[in-house]
Every structure is written in C-alpha cells, then in structure tokens.
C-alpha cells in the first residue's frame, strides 16, 4: 500500500514534470549572462598568461641574484689574478703572444714548469742577487747578472736561460725580459707565499701567474714601487678574503604581525584584517635578500555584486556580500637594500604570494523586496592561487644588537587573479611589525 | 532540429563562433532549463546552473562522442552541474534534521492532475538536500547506492532524504487539493460581513425613526 503510494507520488511528478521544455520560453537575459561567462573564461585564460609572465619575471630575477652571488665569488678569484697581471705592466699581451709564437718550444715549455717548482729556490738562492740587479737599474749589468745567476744549478737557471737563449727575441726585448725577471722575482715570491698561505688549492694557477708576470713586466720599476705593490697586493688578498667571509649567505628569521586594510576594487570601503607570519630570509649579497615564509591572514571584506563573480552568481537582488576569509599566505620575495647607515637599514622588495584559502565564509544579503533571509556559505580548502598575488613592500630594520633587530614593513598585496570563491580583486595594504633574528651572525659569533 | 544542422552548429561552436553558440544555446535552452529548474531552488539559481552547464558544453565540445545522442550528453552535463552546485554551495543547509527521518505512513493521494508550474513550485520548495535526492531517485531513476556515491553521502541519508522529500511533497499535493476549502472560508467571511452590515443598517434606521 505504502509502496504503491510512493510510486504514485513519484509518477505524478515524473509525468507532470517531463516534457516541460515546451513550457519554458527563451530569455534573452540568460543568454546575456551566458555571454559574460564565455567572455570571462577568455579573460581568465589571459589572466593565467599574465601570472605566468610575472612568475617568469620573478624567477628570472631570482636566478640572476643567485647567479650574481655565485659568479660574484668566482670573479673575485679572477680579480686577484688580474690584479697581479695588470699591476706588472701594460705591454704584457704582446709579450705573451710573442713568447709562445717566436721562442723555441722546448725553452718555452720549460719556463712555467721549472719556475713553478723552483720558486722557493729562487727566493732563497737568487733573490739577493736579483734584488741587487734591479736596484742598479742598469740594463746591461742586469743582463749579465741574470745570465750569471742562470749558471747556478738548482735555481731559476733553466727558465731564465730558456728565455735568454730564445734566438728570435731581439736585443732590446732580451733586456726588458731580463730586467722584468729581476724586478719581479721578489714580489713574485711574495705572491706565491701569499697564495700558498691563504689558498693552498690554487697552487695550480701559480705557474700561469708566474708565466704572465715574467712575460708582463716590461717596465722596470724601482724597488720602492715593487715593495709598495707587494703590500698593496697583500692588502687586496686580505680584502678579498674578508669580503668573501662577509658575503657568505646569512639566514635570518622574522616574526611578523600585521594589521591591514582589505578591499575589493578600491580602499574606500575597506575592512581591517590581521596577519601573523614567520619569514625566513637569505641574504645573497650585501644588498640582495630573498625571503619566503608563511603567514596566517584573516581577511574580511564586503562587496556588491559587481566585484563578486563566483561560478554560481548570487541572484541580482543581492545587495551586499560580506566575506571573511582565512588565508595561508606563502610569499616569495626579493628585496634590495637601498639605504644602510649605522643601525638603520631600508630595503625595497617585490615578489609573489601564493594564497591557500583555508576557510571562506560568505553572507549574501538580499534586498528587502525579495523578502529572503541572508544566505550563508562556508567553503573550506577549495581555492588556492599559486603565485596569484603580487607583493610590494618596504622594509625598515633597526638593529638592537648583533643578532636582533626591529622590523617595520609597510606592504601592498595586489591580486593578479580573482581571489576566493567570488574571484574578487582583493587588495590588502598594511604595516607589519616584527622582530628579526639574524641566525647567520649568531653562527659567526661562535 | 535535424542531425545535419546540429552537426553544423557543433562545428561552428568548436570554432568559437558566437552566433552558432547562441543558436545551440537557444535550441537546447528549454531542455536544459527544465532539468535545472527542478534541481534549483528558484529560477535565478536554475539560470546560473544552466549557464554553468552550457559553459561546460562549450568548453568540452571536442570531447563529445558523436556516436551518442547530443541531447543526452547535454542532459547529463546539466544534471552533474546541478549536483555539483548542491555539493559545493549548499553544505550548510543540510544536516538539520536528517536523523529524525522516519517512515511515516502514507495516505492515498487525491486523484488529480496538477499543472507543471504547480509541480515544479512544490519541488523547488523542498530543502536542497531532499530535492536533489528526490530528483535523482524519482525522476532520473538512480538507486540509493548510486545517489550516495554521487553526492558523497551514506545510503541511509539518501533514503531518509527521499522519504522526507516525498512526505513534504505529498502534504503539498494534498493541501493543493484543499483550495476550495479556503474559498469556502472566504464565503463565510462574506456572509458574516453582510450580516453585520445589515444589522448595523437596521440599528441606524431605528435610530433615525426615533
């Protein structure tokens, strides 16, 4: 009986409702909103391209920063070599090309190998004589003395002879080379000492350097200049070494709390939200810092129907939409220090944030004429916007001590894509306050 | 619409021709709307669901298997979009008194023919959860197991929602049959009013005579 009754009811509705298409007249306004949907879809595609464009830009900046950091270190090593070379003379390129091309191969090959192995001997055995020779500044005398020295076994004889015996080198060149050898051997030995003291792994390069130095030093400087150069080079070596230590990547952690204004379209009707975040920064160079982290943000806002366009739009008699979103904000920013004096530092940064919408609450208020009660909607973990928000911020830091500093960070977050269920243009601006702990310097203190 | 004409429209839509899209939309408007209207709470929601469904039709047109009837494909998309609408947007309105679902005794329905507009209005008055299950079970012919899987609910909830939907609908149908009663009530009011007026008139005449 009951079953029969149920079937009858079902059948009543099935029969009554089916074949209803003839009852329904086409409405032009439905097609108008359909067209809007179709247009929005193509807009969304364009939006995706825009996001990719920005993401690519940021990625390129990051790569550039990382590249600068690593190659920057490499360049400093090269700089040491270049310093040594350029200080020693202006004409060295011609000499370098002249030597391999014109000298006989055996004597040329001998030069770097033996010079490398006998540098210490040269400093012990030949230094005094060489110094004497250069001090006199007499070209002919120097030529003789160097030649004389060349006959001593176990010293730099072989390489020097190799150069001197070069049949193609004309007389004036010979003098220049001999002189250069005489003048250079002292600073050279000093350089070798410095290099072997500080960077033992680089001894392979010393042979080239010695070759270049020997070849390059065509202008005969006096001993005073030589000494000056030596101390300068030592200083430079030290400077490079210390700056390399300074530029070591430094980590720091910042705890931030912020109060910000959230608004759709413009800040005329903004509502106040709160943020709590943790930020990890990596100082790539003295001025460039990359940072990431996580922030829990509460973002309330209200909007009309204009700015709110969810997949299923609220009815046209909706007067207001009140939203409250809990968001996990994962930023990736790059900042550049524009000012640093004493304990104060100011940097400007930009980057992209990913929003993970943890919880979205909406209340649709309907017009009084509709007679409908407000409708509440809650959505959890459904929307995420990877690199969907552009960050622009300024960062002021004031040091308290070597490890801690106070941070004041005004920021602006501009969406590149529609945020949340309503795909709203949700902008936020505010000031974050926090404390920064420099882990890098903490390790450095140990 | 002939098959050749339909294929031509589909080809045009695949080329993003707005004119062909409108023609296809117009051709299937009544059919799509008839599905969405019985799943939705009102005409506005029905339009939203239908347009969302058509958006899926337009964007997934290349996936349509031409060996099957196009209308069935559109119908399935509309039904699925409606179910999705229920699933994502109407979570809060459920769960109110699902546990109180009981098997209530049913009386015979009055033998009467109801108009489409009345029936659809009754279905739309149902809470979303009841309406969806009723549609899927009574109109589309799905089993409780299939509905449970589709809506991500238990079969028990599906059954209880169906019972509640039927109960509410039956009351509405029975009440709709009692419309003459209310008109009789109105007649009584009229009689009382006429009586009151005539009494007061006689009182007035008496006063004047005095």
XYZ file of C-alpha atoms in Angstrom:
656
model
C 0.000 0.000 0.000
C 2.732 2.362 1.073
C 4.908 1.351 -1.848
C 2.030 1.964 -4.193
C 1.501 5.404 -2.691
C 5.208 6.283 -3.086
C 5.252 5.176 -6.653
C 2.169 7.149 -7.345
C 3.734 10.301 -5.994
C 6.921 9.746 -7.928
C 4.935 9.040 -11.033
C 2.794 12.118 -10.542
C 5.881 14.308 -10.566
C 7.710 12.343 -13.238
C 4.769 12.635 -15.621
C 3.949 16.195 -14.687
C 7.483 17.499 -14.994
C 8.652 15.606 -18.065
C 8.185 17.213 -21.442
C 8.426 20.604 -19.796
C 10.723 22.106 -22.369
C 7.769 23.407 -24.317
C 6.631 25.347 -21.277
C 9.880 27.230 -20.981
C 10.348 30.302 -23.118
C 13.791 31.508 -24.103
C 15.015 34.530 -22.154
C 17.428 36.881 -23.777
C 18.888 37.970 -20.425
C 20.015 34.411 -19.725
C 21.999 34.464 -22.951
C 23.451 37.850 -21.940
C 24.844 36.352 -18.723
C 25.996 33.308 -20.704
C 27.966 35.621 -22.972
C 29.513 37.249 -19.914
C 30.583 33.821 -18.694
C 32.113 32.996 -22.064
C 33.958 36.325 -22.113
C 35.182 35.826 -18.556
C 36.578 32.461 -19.491
C 38.781 34.024 -22.133
C 39.736 36.728 -19.610
C 40.734 34.021 -17.190
C 42.958 32.473 -19.846
C 44.612 35.839 -20.324
C 44.967 36.066 -16.540
C 46.819 32.752 -16.457
C 49.243 34.047 -19.068
C 49.687 37.226 -17.051
C 50.503 35.216 -13.923
C 52.961 33.099 -15.863
C 54.537 36.272 -17.201
C 55.008 37.699 -13.721
C 56.193 34.379 -12.310
C 58.752 34.099 -15.082
C 59.939 37.617 -14.304
C 60.398 36.868 -10.630
C 62.082 33.551 -11.382
C 64.478 35.325 -13.731
C 65.275 37.892 -11.038
C 65.933 35.144 -8.516
C 68.162 33.271 -10.937
C 70.022 36.473 -11.668
C 70.517 37.100 -7.958
C 71.731 33.580 -7.284
C 73.913 33.716 -10.372
C 75.418 37.044 -9.317
C 76.128 35.640 -5.910
C 77.956 32.546 -7.088
C 79.708 34.096 -10.070
C 80.470 37.119 -7.952
C 82.665 34.915 -5.769
C 84.292 33.405 -8.815
C 85.013 36.831 -10.245
C 86.844 37.865 -7.098
C 89.264 34.993 -7.517
C 89.824 36.046 -11.089
C 90.259 39.581 -9.912
C 93.262 38.558 -7.825
C 94.905 37.113 -10.896
C 94.075 40.128 -12.984
C 95.425 42.446 -10.346
C 98.686 40.610 -10.328
C 98.866 40.735 -14.089
C 97.802 44.296 -14.693
C 99.996 45.736 -11.969
C 103.019 44.195 -13.587
C 102.917 46.011 -16.870
C 100.978 47.351 -19.737
C 102.648 45.531 -22.601
C 102.240 42.021 -21.383
C 99.766 40.927 -24.025
C 102.330 41.449 -26.760
C 104.950 39.600 -24.774
C 102.648 36.744 -24.062
C 101.852 36.318 -27.699
C 105.431 36.824 -28.698
C 106.743 34.105 -26.426
C 104.836 31.060 -27.481
C 104.912 32.038 -31.114
C 108.534 33.004 -31.514
C 110.567 31.248 -28.881
C 111.643 27.668 -29.401
C 109.126 25.284 -27.942
C 111.390 23.427 -25.579
C 112.645 26.502 -23.800
C 109.181 27.972 -23.595
C 107.695 24.863 -22.075
C 110.472 24.721 -19.598
C 109.609 28.121 -18.309
C 106.402 27.590 -16.383
C 107.203 24.118 -15.147
C 110.561 24.889 -13.699
C 109.584 28.276 -12.456
C 106.764 26.680 -10.544
C 108.932 24.086 -8.910
C 111.859 26.320 -8.234
C 110.150 29.411 -6.973
C 111.160 28.716 -3.401
C 114.711 28.061 -4.501
C 114.712 31.265 -6.407
C 113.661 33.159 -3.366
C 116.387 31.555 -1.308
C 119.251 31.446 -3.744
C 118.664 34.079 -6.345
C 116.756 36.728 -4.530
C 119.667 38.719 -3.193
C 121.404 38.917 -6.494
C 118.238 39.724 -8.343
C 117.386 42.460 -5.944
C 120.806 43.889 -6.384
C 120.490 43.756 -10.116
C 117.183 45.540 -10.179
C 118.384 48.136 -7.742
C 121.167 49.217 -10.020
C 118.701 49.742 -12.817
C 121.485 49.230 -15.306
C 120.192 47.215 -18.150
C 123.451 45.751 -19.306
C 124.542 44.863 -15.810
C 121.308 43.251 -15.062
C 121.587 41.207 -18.197
C 124.965 39.909 -17.136
C 123.967 39.217 -13.584
C 120.890 37.342 -14.522
C 122.864 35.362 -17.019
C 125.451 34.717 -14.394
C 122.879 33.567 -11.968
C 121.478 31.330 -14.598
C 124.558 29.117 -14.402
C 123.914 28.138 -10.801
C 122.422 24.710 -10.647
C 119.163 24.255 -8.723
C 117.992 27.837 -9.099
C 115.816 29.516 -11.736
C 118.641 28.985 -14.234
C 116.796 26.879 -16.693
C 113.771 29.048 -17.260
C 115.830 32.195 -17.392
C 118.203 30.671 -19.807
C 115.314 29.453 -21.799
C 114.148 32.999 -22.239
C 117.601 34.357 -22.834
C 118.506 31.687 -25.285
C 115.485 32.409 -27.324
C 117.025 33.123 -30.683
C 114.106 35.156 -32.031
C 113.974 37.679 -29.216
C 115.897 40.776 -30.248
C 118.347 42.613 -28.048
C 116.087 45.200 -26.526
C 113.441 42.626 -25.709
C 116.026 40.483 -24.059
C 116.999 43.345 -21.812
C 113.420 44.006 -20.994
C 112.712 40.406 -20.178
C 115.841 40.067 -18.080
C 115.039 43.199 -16.249
C 111.494 42.135 -15.693
C 112.676 38.872 -14.278
C 114.986 40.639 -11.956
C 112.402 43.089 -10.810
C 109.633 40.650 -10.495
C 111.144 37.738 -8.699
C 110.843 39.292 -5.277
C 107.188 40.283 -5.474
C 106.565 37.050 -7.278
C 107.921 35.003 -4.453
C 105.850 37.100 -2.100
C 102.779 36.444 -4.161
C 103.424 32.775 -4.236
C 103.776 32.829 -0.490
C 100.534 34.675 -0.132
C 98.692 32.373 -2.413
C 100.047 29.239 -0.838
C 99.373 30.609 2.641
C 95.755 31.532 2.090
C 94.539 29.391 -0.733
C 96.598 26.254 -0.910
C 94.322 24.709 -3.518
C 95.172 27.341 -6.066
C 98.838 26.405 -6.493
C 97.981 25.093 -9.950
C 97.313 28.628 -11.053
C 100.602 29.966 -9.792
C 102.513 28.602 -12.758
C 100.321 30.608 -15.124
C 100.626 33.654 -12.969
C 104.355 33.381 -12.851
C 104.416 32.991 -16.585
C 102.272 36.042 -17.032
C 104.231 38.015 -14.537
C 107.508 37.198 -16.144
C 106.134 37.989 -19.529
C 104.234 41.027 -18.454
C 106.740 43.064 -16.521
C 108.310 45.135 -19.243
C 108.554 48.468 -17.440
C 111.363 48.347 -14.938
C 110.047 49.716 -11.646
C 112.385 50.559 -8.813
C 112.470 48.590 -5.594
C 110.318 51.064 -3.714
C 107.466 50.575 -6.160
C 107.937 46.856 -6.003
C 107.622 46.868 -2.244
C 104.599 49.093 -2.450
C 102.953 46.762 -4.917
C 103.642 43.822 -2.712
C 101.956 45.367 0.296
C 99.070 46.515 -1.850
C 98.589 43.054 -3.215
C 98.735 41.592 0.233
C 96.084 44.033 1.334
C 93.932 43.128 -1.614
C 94.262 39.479 -0.890
C 93.144 40.097 2.643
C 90.309 42.311 1.498
C 89.059 39.655 -0.895
C 89.315 37.062 1.804
C 87.394 39.095 4.348
C 84.744 40.216 1.871
C 84.231 36.592 0.897
C 83.522 35.867 4.538
C 81.160 38.825 4.758
C 79.258 37.727 1.673
C 78.642 34.256 2.975
C 74.860 33.570 2.815
C 73.242 34.744 6.011
C 69.938 33.404 7.255
C 67.541 35.324 9.381
C 64.098 34.650 10.807
C 61.487 37.345 11.265
C 58.317 37.073 13.292
C 55.740 39.499 11.973
C 52.281 40.638 12.969
C 50.298 42.995 10.846
C 47.071 44.820 10.669
C 45.897 45.628 7.192
C 43.078 47.083 5.178
C 41.318 44.725 2.791
C 39.148 45.932 -0.004
C 37.710 44.910 -3.307
C 38.443 47.270 -6.201
C 39.273 50.342 -4.090
C 40.122 51.050 -0.484
C 37.086 53.296 0.008
C 35.171 50.545 1.793
C 37.978 48.597 3.357
C 37.821 46.337 6.389
C 40.585 45.595 8.818
C 42.264 42.215 8.833
C 45.085 40.664 10.786
C 48.158 38.669 9.811
C 50.635 36.569 11.760
C 53.657 35.338 9.950
C 57.079 33.846 10.016
C 59.591 34.891 7.421
C 62.871 33.236 6.525
C 65.381 35.421 4.735
C 68.555 34.508 2.949
C 70.985 37.318 2.320
C 72.525 36.544 -1.040
C 74.796 39.533 -1.302
C 75.334 42.597 0.830
C 72.273 44.229 -0.750
C 70.151 41.435 -2.136
C 67.932 39.272 0.041
C 65.499 36.541 -0.915
C 62.795 35.665 1.570
C 59.949 33.237 1.976
C 57.754 32.111 4.832
C 54.176 31.554 5.853
C 51.536 33.868 7.181
C 48.072 33.192 8.519
C 45.819 36.008 7.452
C 42.254 36.867 8.305
C 40.797 38.924 5.521
C 37.327 40.345 5.927
C 35.760 42.410 3.182
C 32.431 43.420 1.796
C 31.449 43.941 -1.783
C 28.493 44.403 -4.039
C 27.590 42.136 -6.889
C 29.927 43.994 -9.252
C 33.182 42.744 -7.841
C 31.907 39.305 -6.931
C 31.697 36.719 -9.669
C 31.648 33.131 -8.427
C 30.929 30.144 -10.622
C 27.339 30.392 -9.472
C 26.488 34.060 -9.255
C 24.169 35.202 -6.485
C 20.783 36.480 -7.659
C 20.526 40.015 -8.971
C 18.611 41.213 -5.911
C 21.646 40.561 -3.699
C 22.537 43.889 -2.129
C 25.767 43.068 -0.327
C 28.208 40.231 0.146
C 30.062 40.101 3.429
C 33.087 37.841 3.379
C 35.597 36.621 5.903
C 38.467 34.541 4.588
C 41.188 32.697 6.477
C 44.172 32.537 4.213
C 47.565 30.890 4.323
C 49.917 33.242 2.528
C 53.216 31.830 1.230
C 55.312 34.649 -0.178
C 58.486 34.564 -2.234
C 60.109 37.969 -2.295
C 63.325 39.546 -3.408
C 64.470 42.743 -1.756
C 67.223 45.210 -2.448
C 68.834 47.334 0.220
C 68.683 50.976 -0.771
C 69.975 52.542 2.417
C 72.148 51.368 5.271
C 73.792 53.556 7.840
C 74.701 52.629 11.382
C 71.920 50.565 12.891
C 69.322 51.518 10.306
C 68.673 49.813 7.013
C 65.965 50.268 4.421
C 65.227 47.888 1.606
C 62.559 47.644 -1.073
C 61.157 44.337 -2.170
C 58.763 42.658 -4.506
C 57.635 39.144 -5.208
C 54.700 36.822 -5.498
C 52.480 35.256 -2.894
C 50.511 32.048 -3.078
C 47.179 32.152 -1.303
C 45.703 28.975 0.134
C 42.131 29.706 1.112
C 41.700 27.694 4.315
C 38.191 28.833 5.087
C 35.863 31.212 3.299
C 32.657 32.478 4.846
C 30.179 34.491 2.854
C 26.901 36.092 3.723
C 24.630 37.171 0.901
C 22.275 39.968 1.938
C 19.199 40.240 -0.239
C 17.090 43.301 -0.909
C 14.110 43.941 1.366
C 11.699 43.472 -1.559
C 12.856 39.909 -2.095
C 11.799 39.027 1.461
C 14.575 36.438 1.663
C 16.791 35.883 4.673
C 20.568 36.252 4.261
C 22.250 33.165 2.873
C 25.407 31.803 4.497
C 28.054 29.879 2.648
C 31.143 28.243 4.020
C 33.876 26.812 1.850
C 36.947 25.051 3.161
C 40.230 24.387 1.373
C 38.748 24.676 -2.076
C 40.583 27.602 -3.598
C 44.277 28.155 -3.967
C 46.061 30.733 -6.024
C 49.650 29.769 -6.762
C 51.724 32.914 -7.251
C 48.455 34.743 -7.685
C 49.275 37.854 -5.671
C 51.901 40.494 -6.311
C 53.725 41.779 -3.221
C 55.318 45.178 -2.980
C 56.943 46.131 0.289
C 59.421 48.356 2.023
C 61.414 47.006 4.926
C 62.926 49.151 7.621
C 65.232 47.424 10.111
C 66.783 48.892 13.207
C 69.405 46.842 14.976
C 69.012 46.228 18.697
C 72.169 44.168 18.964
C 74.259 41.993 16.654
C 71.536 39.349 16.441
C 68.212 41.074 16.785
C 66.592 43.941 15.020
C 63.154 45.518 14.903
C 61.346 45.364 11.598
C 58.712 47.718 10.247
C 57.323 46.588 6.929
C 54.661 48.513 5.032
C 53.258 46.358 2.260
C 50.780 46.165 -0.551
C 49.306 42.972 -1.953
C 47.730 43.158 -5.369
C 45.958 40.136 -6.811
C 46.870 39.004 -10.293
C 43.963 36.601 -10.319
C 40.493 36.519 -8.768
C 40.744 35.528 -5.105
C 38.481 33.004 -3.418
C 35.056 31.735 -4.348
C 33.913 35.099 -5.688
C 37.123 35.630 -7.686
C 37.345 39.086 -6.199
C 40.044 41.652 -6.780
C 41.021 41.562 -3.106
C 43.742 44.077 -2.334
C 45.430 44.410 1.029
C 47.667 47.064 2.418
C 49.067 47.426 5.882
C 52.079 47.634 8.114
C 53.742 44.619 9.636
C 55.778 44.897 12.810
C 58.182 42.278 13.984
C 61.495 41.111 15.289
C 64.279 39.771 13.127
C 66.782 37.248 14.404
C 69.949 37.048 12.406
C 70.979 33.385 12.567
C 73.975 33.943 10.306
C 75.629 36.347 12.692
C 74.791 34.042 15.603
C 76.849 31.301 13.962
C 79.524 33.773 13.076
C 79.935 34.728 16.730
C 80.825 31.186 17.724
C 16.482 20.317 -35.393
C 17.933 17.962 -37.945
C 21.063 15.961 -37.312
C 22.975 17.724 -40.104
C 22.018 21.115 -38.731
C 23.122 20.079 -35.254
C 26.490 18.871 -36.509
C 26.933 22.159 -38.321
C 26.173 24.073 -35.130
C 28.593 21.935 -33.146
C 31.299 22.552 -35.735
C 30.619 26.285 -35.505
C 30.821 26.188 -31.703
C 34.120 24.340 -31.923
C 35.375 27.307 -33.952
C 34.157 29.618 -31.159
C 31.541 31.176 -33.382
C 29.415 33.235 -31.005
C 26.459 33.087 -33.436
C 26.497 29.287 -33.501
C 26.926 29.176 -29.742
C 23.801 31.263 -29.341
C 21.853 29.066 -31.734
C 22.882 25.916 -29.899
C 22.086 27.584 -26.573
C 18.670 28.588 -27.861
C 17.979 25.152 -29.303
C 18.668 23.367 -26.018
C 17.561 26.132 -23.673
C 14.150 24.661 -22.839
C 15.510 21.171 -22.324
C 18.410 22.321 -20.136
C 16.283 24.712 -18.140
C 13.669 22.021 -17.468
C 16.368 19.927 -15.794
C 17.925 22.779 -13.850
C 14.592 24.148 -12.663
C 13.745 21.001 -10.755
C 17.176 20.816 -9.133
C 17.325 24.517 -8.243
C 15.588 26.429 -5.507
C 14.371 29.140 -7.830
C 14.553 30.475 -11.338
C 17.699 32.521 -10.615
C 19.655 29.559 -9.393
C 18.338 27.494 -12.272
C 19.703 30.047 -14.756
C 23.079 30.067 -13.033
C 23.325 26.302 -13.076
C 22.173 26.103 -16.675
C 24.684 28.694 -17.864
C 27.432 26.951 -15.966
C 26.342 23.732 -17.643
C 26.377 25.361 -21.068
C 29.855 26.703 -20.360
C 30.938 23.099 -19.796
C 29.184 22.089 -23.001
C 31.022 24.754 -24.995
C 34.416 24.146 -23.445
C 34.222 20.353 -23.638
C 32.569 20.064 -27.001
C 35.591 18.364 -28.517
C 35.121 15.527 -26.001
C 31.569 14.835 -27.143
C 31.226 11.342 -28.584
C 29.303 11.908 -31.829
C 28.049 8.331 -31.899
C 25.791 9.110 -28.921
C 22.805 11.449 -28.836
C 23.859 15.024 -28.174
C 20.784 15.783 -26.102
C 21.613 13.006 -23.644
C 25.136 14.391 -23.275
C 23.797 17.887 -22.586
C 21.279 16.454 -20.118
C 23.980 14.595 -18.225
C 26.107 17.736 -18.012
C 23.151 19.731 -16.691
C 22.383 17.081 -14.090
C 26.009 16.838 -12.968
C 26.332 20.622 -12.789
C 23.206 20.743 -10.657
C 24.596 18.083 -8.330
C 27.904 19.964 -8.150
C 26.016 23.108 -7.285
C 24.329 21.310 -4.459
C 27.573 19.789 -3.284
C 29.786 22.880 -3.203
C 27.404 25.645 -2.372
C 24.792 24.219 -0.086
C 26.641 22.381 2.605
C 25.170 24.368 5.454
C 21.556 23.872 4.627
C 21.791 20.104 5.114
C 22.038 18.012 8.204
C 19.370 19.884 10.110
C 17.029 17.069 10.973
C 18.313 14.174 8.922
C 18.432 11.927 11.967
C 14.757 12.427 12.558
C 13.955 10.640 9.332
C 11.161 8.198 9.996
C 8.988 6.043 7.946
C 5.735 7.946 8.126
C 2.525 6.310 6.968
C 1.198 7.493 3.635
C -2.343 8.168 2.661
C -3.679 7.770 -0.800
C -3.056 10.763 -2.963
C -6.069 12.579 -4.349
C -6.637 11.676 -7.969
C -5.967 14.947 -9.617
C -3.898 16.334 -12.436
C -1.548 19.080 -11.375
C -0.063 21.612 -13.729
C 3.660 21.736 -14.488
C 4.088 25.129 -12.797
C 2.473 23.864 -9.583
C 4.571 20.702 -9.519
C 7.856 22.478 -10.161
C 6.997 25.064 -7.486
C 6.450 22.229 -4.996
C 9.762 20.586 -5.869
C 11.536 23.932 -5.536
C 10.109 24.414 -2.065
C 11.918 21.328 -0.837
C 15.196 21.807 1.028
C 18.143 21.369 -1.305
C 19.257 18.021 0.057
C 15.769 16.489 -0.234
C 15.172 17.963 -3.658
C 18.396 16.608 -5.095
C 17.806 13.093 -3.833
C 14.171 13.149 -4.971
C 15.230 14.256 -8.447
C 17.920 11.647 -8.730
C 15.748 8.819 -7.418
C 12.229 9.572 -8.598
C 12.871 11.427 -11.860
C 16.272 10.171 -13.075
C 15.858 6.642 -11.723
C 19.148 6.231 -9.831
C 19.424 3.750 -6.963
C 20.230 4.879 -3.419
C 23.704 3.409 -3.769
C 24.356 5.426 -6.895
C 22.988 8.576 -5.285
C 25.080 8.032 -2.177
C 28.175 7.768 -4.328
C 27.263 10.778 -6.451
C 26.550 13.045 -3.503
C 29.153 11.581 -1.213
C 26.593 10.719 1.450
C 25.544 7.437 3.021
C 22.729 5.348 1.527
C 20.874 5.837 4.801
C 20.956 9.600 4.356
C 19.831 9.190 0.769
C 16.885 7.060 1.847
C 15.896 9.348 4.665
C 16.115 12.413 2.408
C 13.910 10.704 -0.131
C 11.288 9.829 2.480
C 11.288 13.355 3.775
C 11.020 14.772 0.285
C 8.076 12.542 -0.502
C 6.415 13.403 2.762
C 6.668 17.110 2.145
C 5.579 16.807 -1.465
C 2.593 14.697 -0.542
C 1.444 17.253 2.004
C 1.777 19.943 -0.593
C -0.223 17.943 -3.123
C -2.924 17.198 -0.577
C -3.054 20.829 0.525
C -3.268 21.976 -3.050
C -6.408 19.839 -3.342
C -7.984 21.751 -0.457
C -8.062 25.042 -2.262
C -11.930 25.114 -2.365
C -11.919 24.946 1.477
C -10.132 28.218 1.689
C -12.584 29.793 -0.763
C -15.437 28.461 1.420
C -13.814 30.182 4.358
C -13.831 33.369 2.374
C -17.584 32.935 1.688
C -18.223 32.567 5.409
C -16.410 35.810 5.976
C -18.579 37.480 3.362
C -21.787 36.164 4.975
C -20.693 37.390 8.397
C -19.779 40.758 6.920
C -23.156 41.087 5.121
C -24.958 40.086 8.323
C -23.031 42.629 10.345
C -23.734 45.355 7.811
C -27.446 44.561 7.671
C -27.728 44.574 11.471
C -25.905 47.851 11.717
C -28.125 49.295 8.953
C -31.284 48.269 10.823
C -29.910 49.816 14.014
C -29.247 53.012 12.102
C -32.764 53.067 10.582
C -34.261 52.531 14.041
C -32.265 55.458 15.391
C -33.373 57.704 12.531
C -37.033 56.715 13.046
C -36.768 57.663 16.685
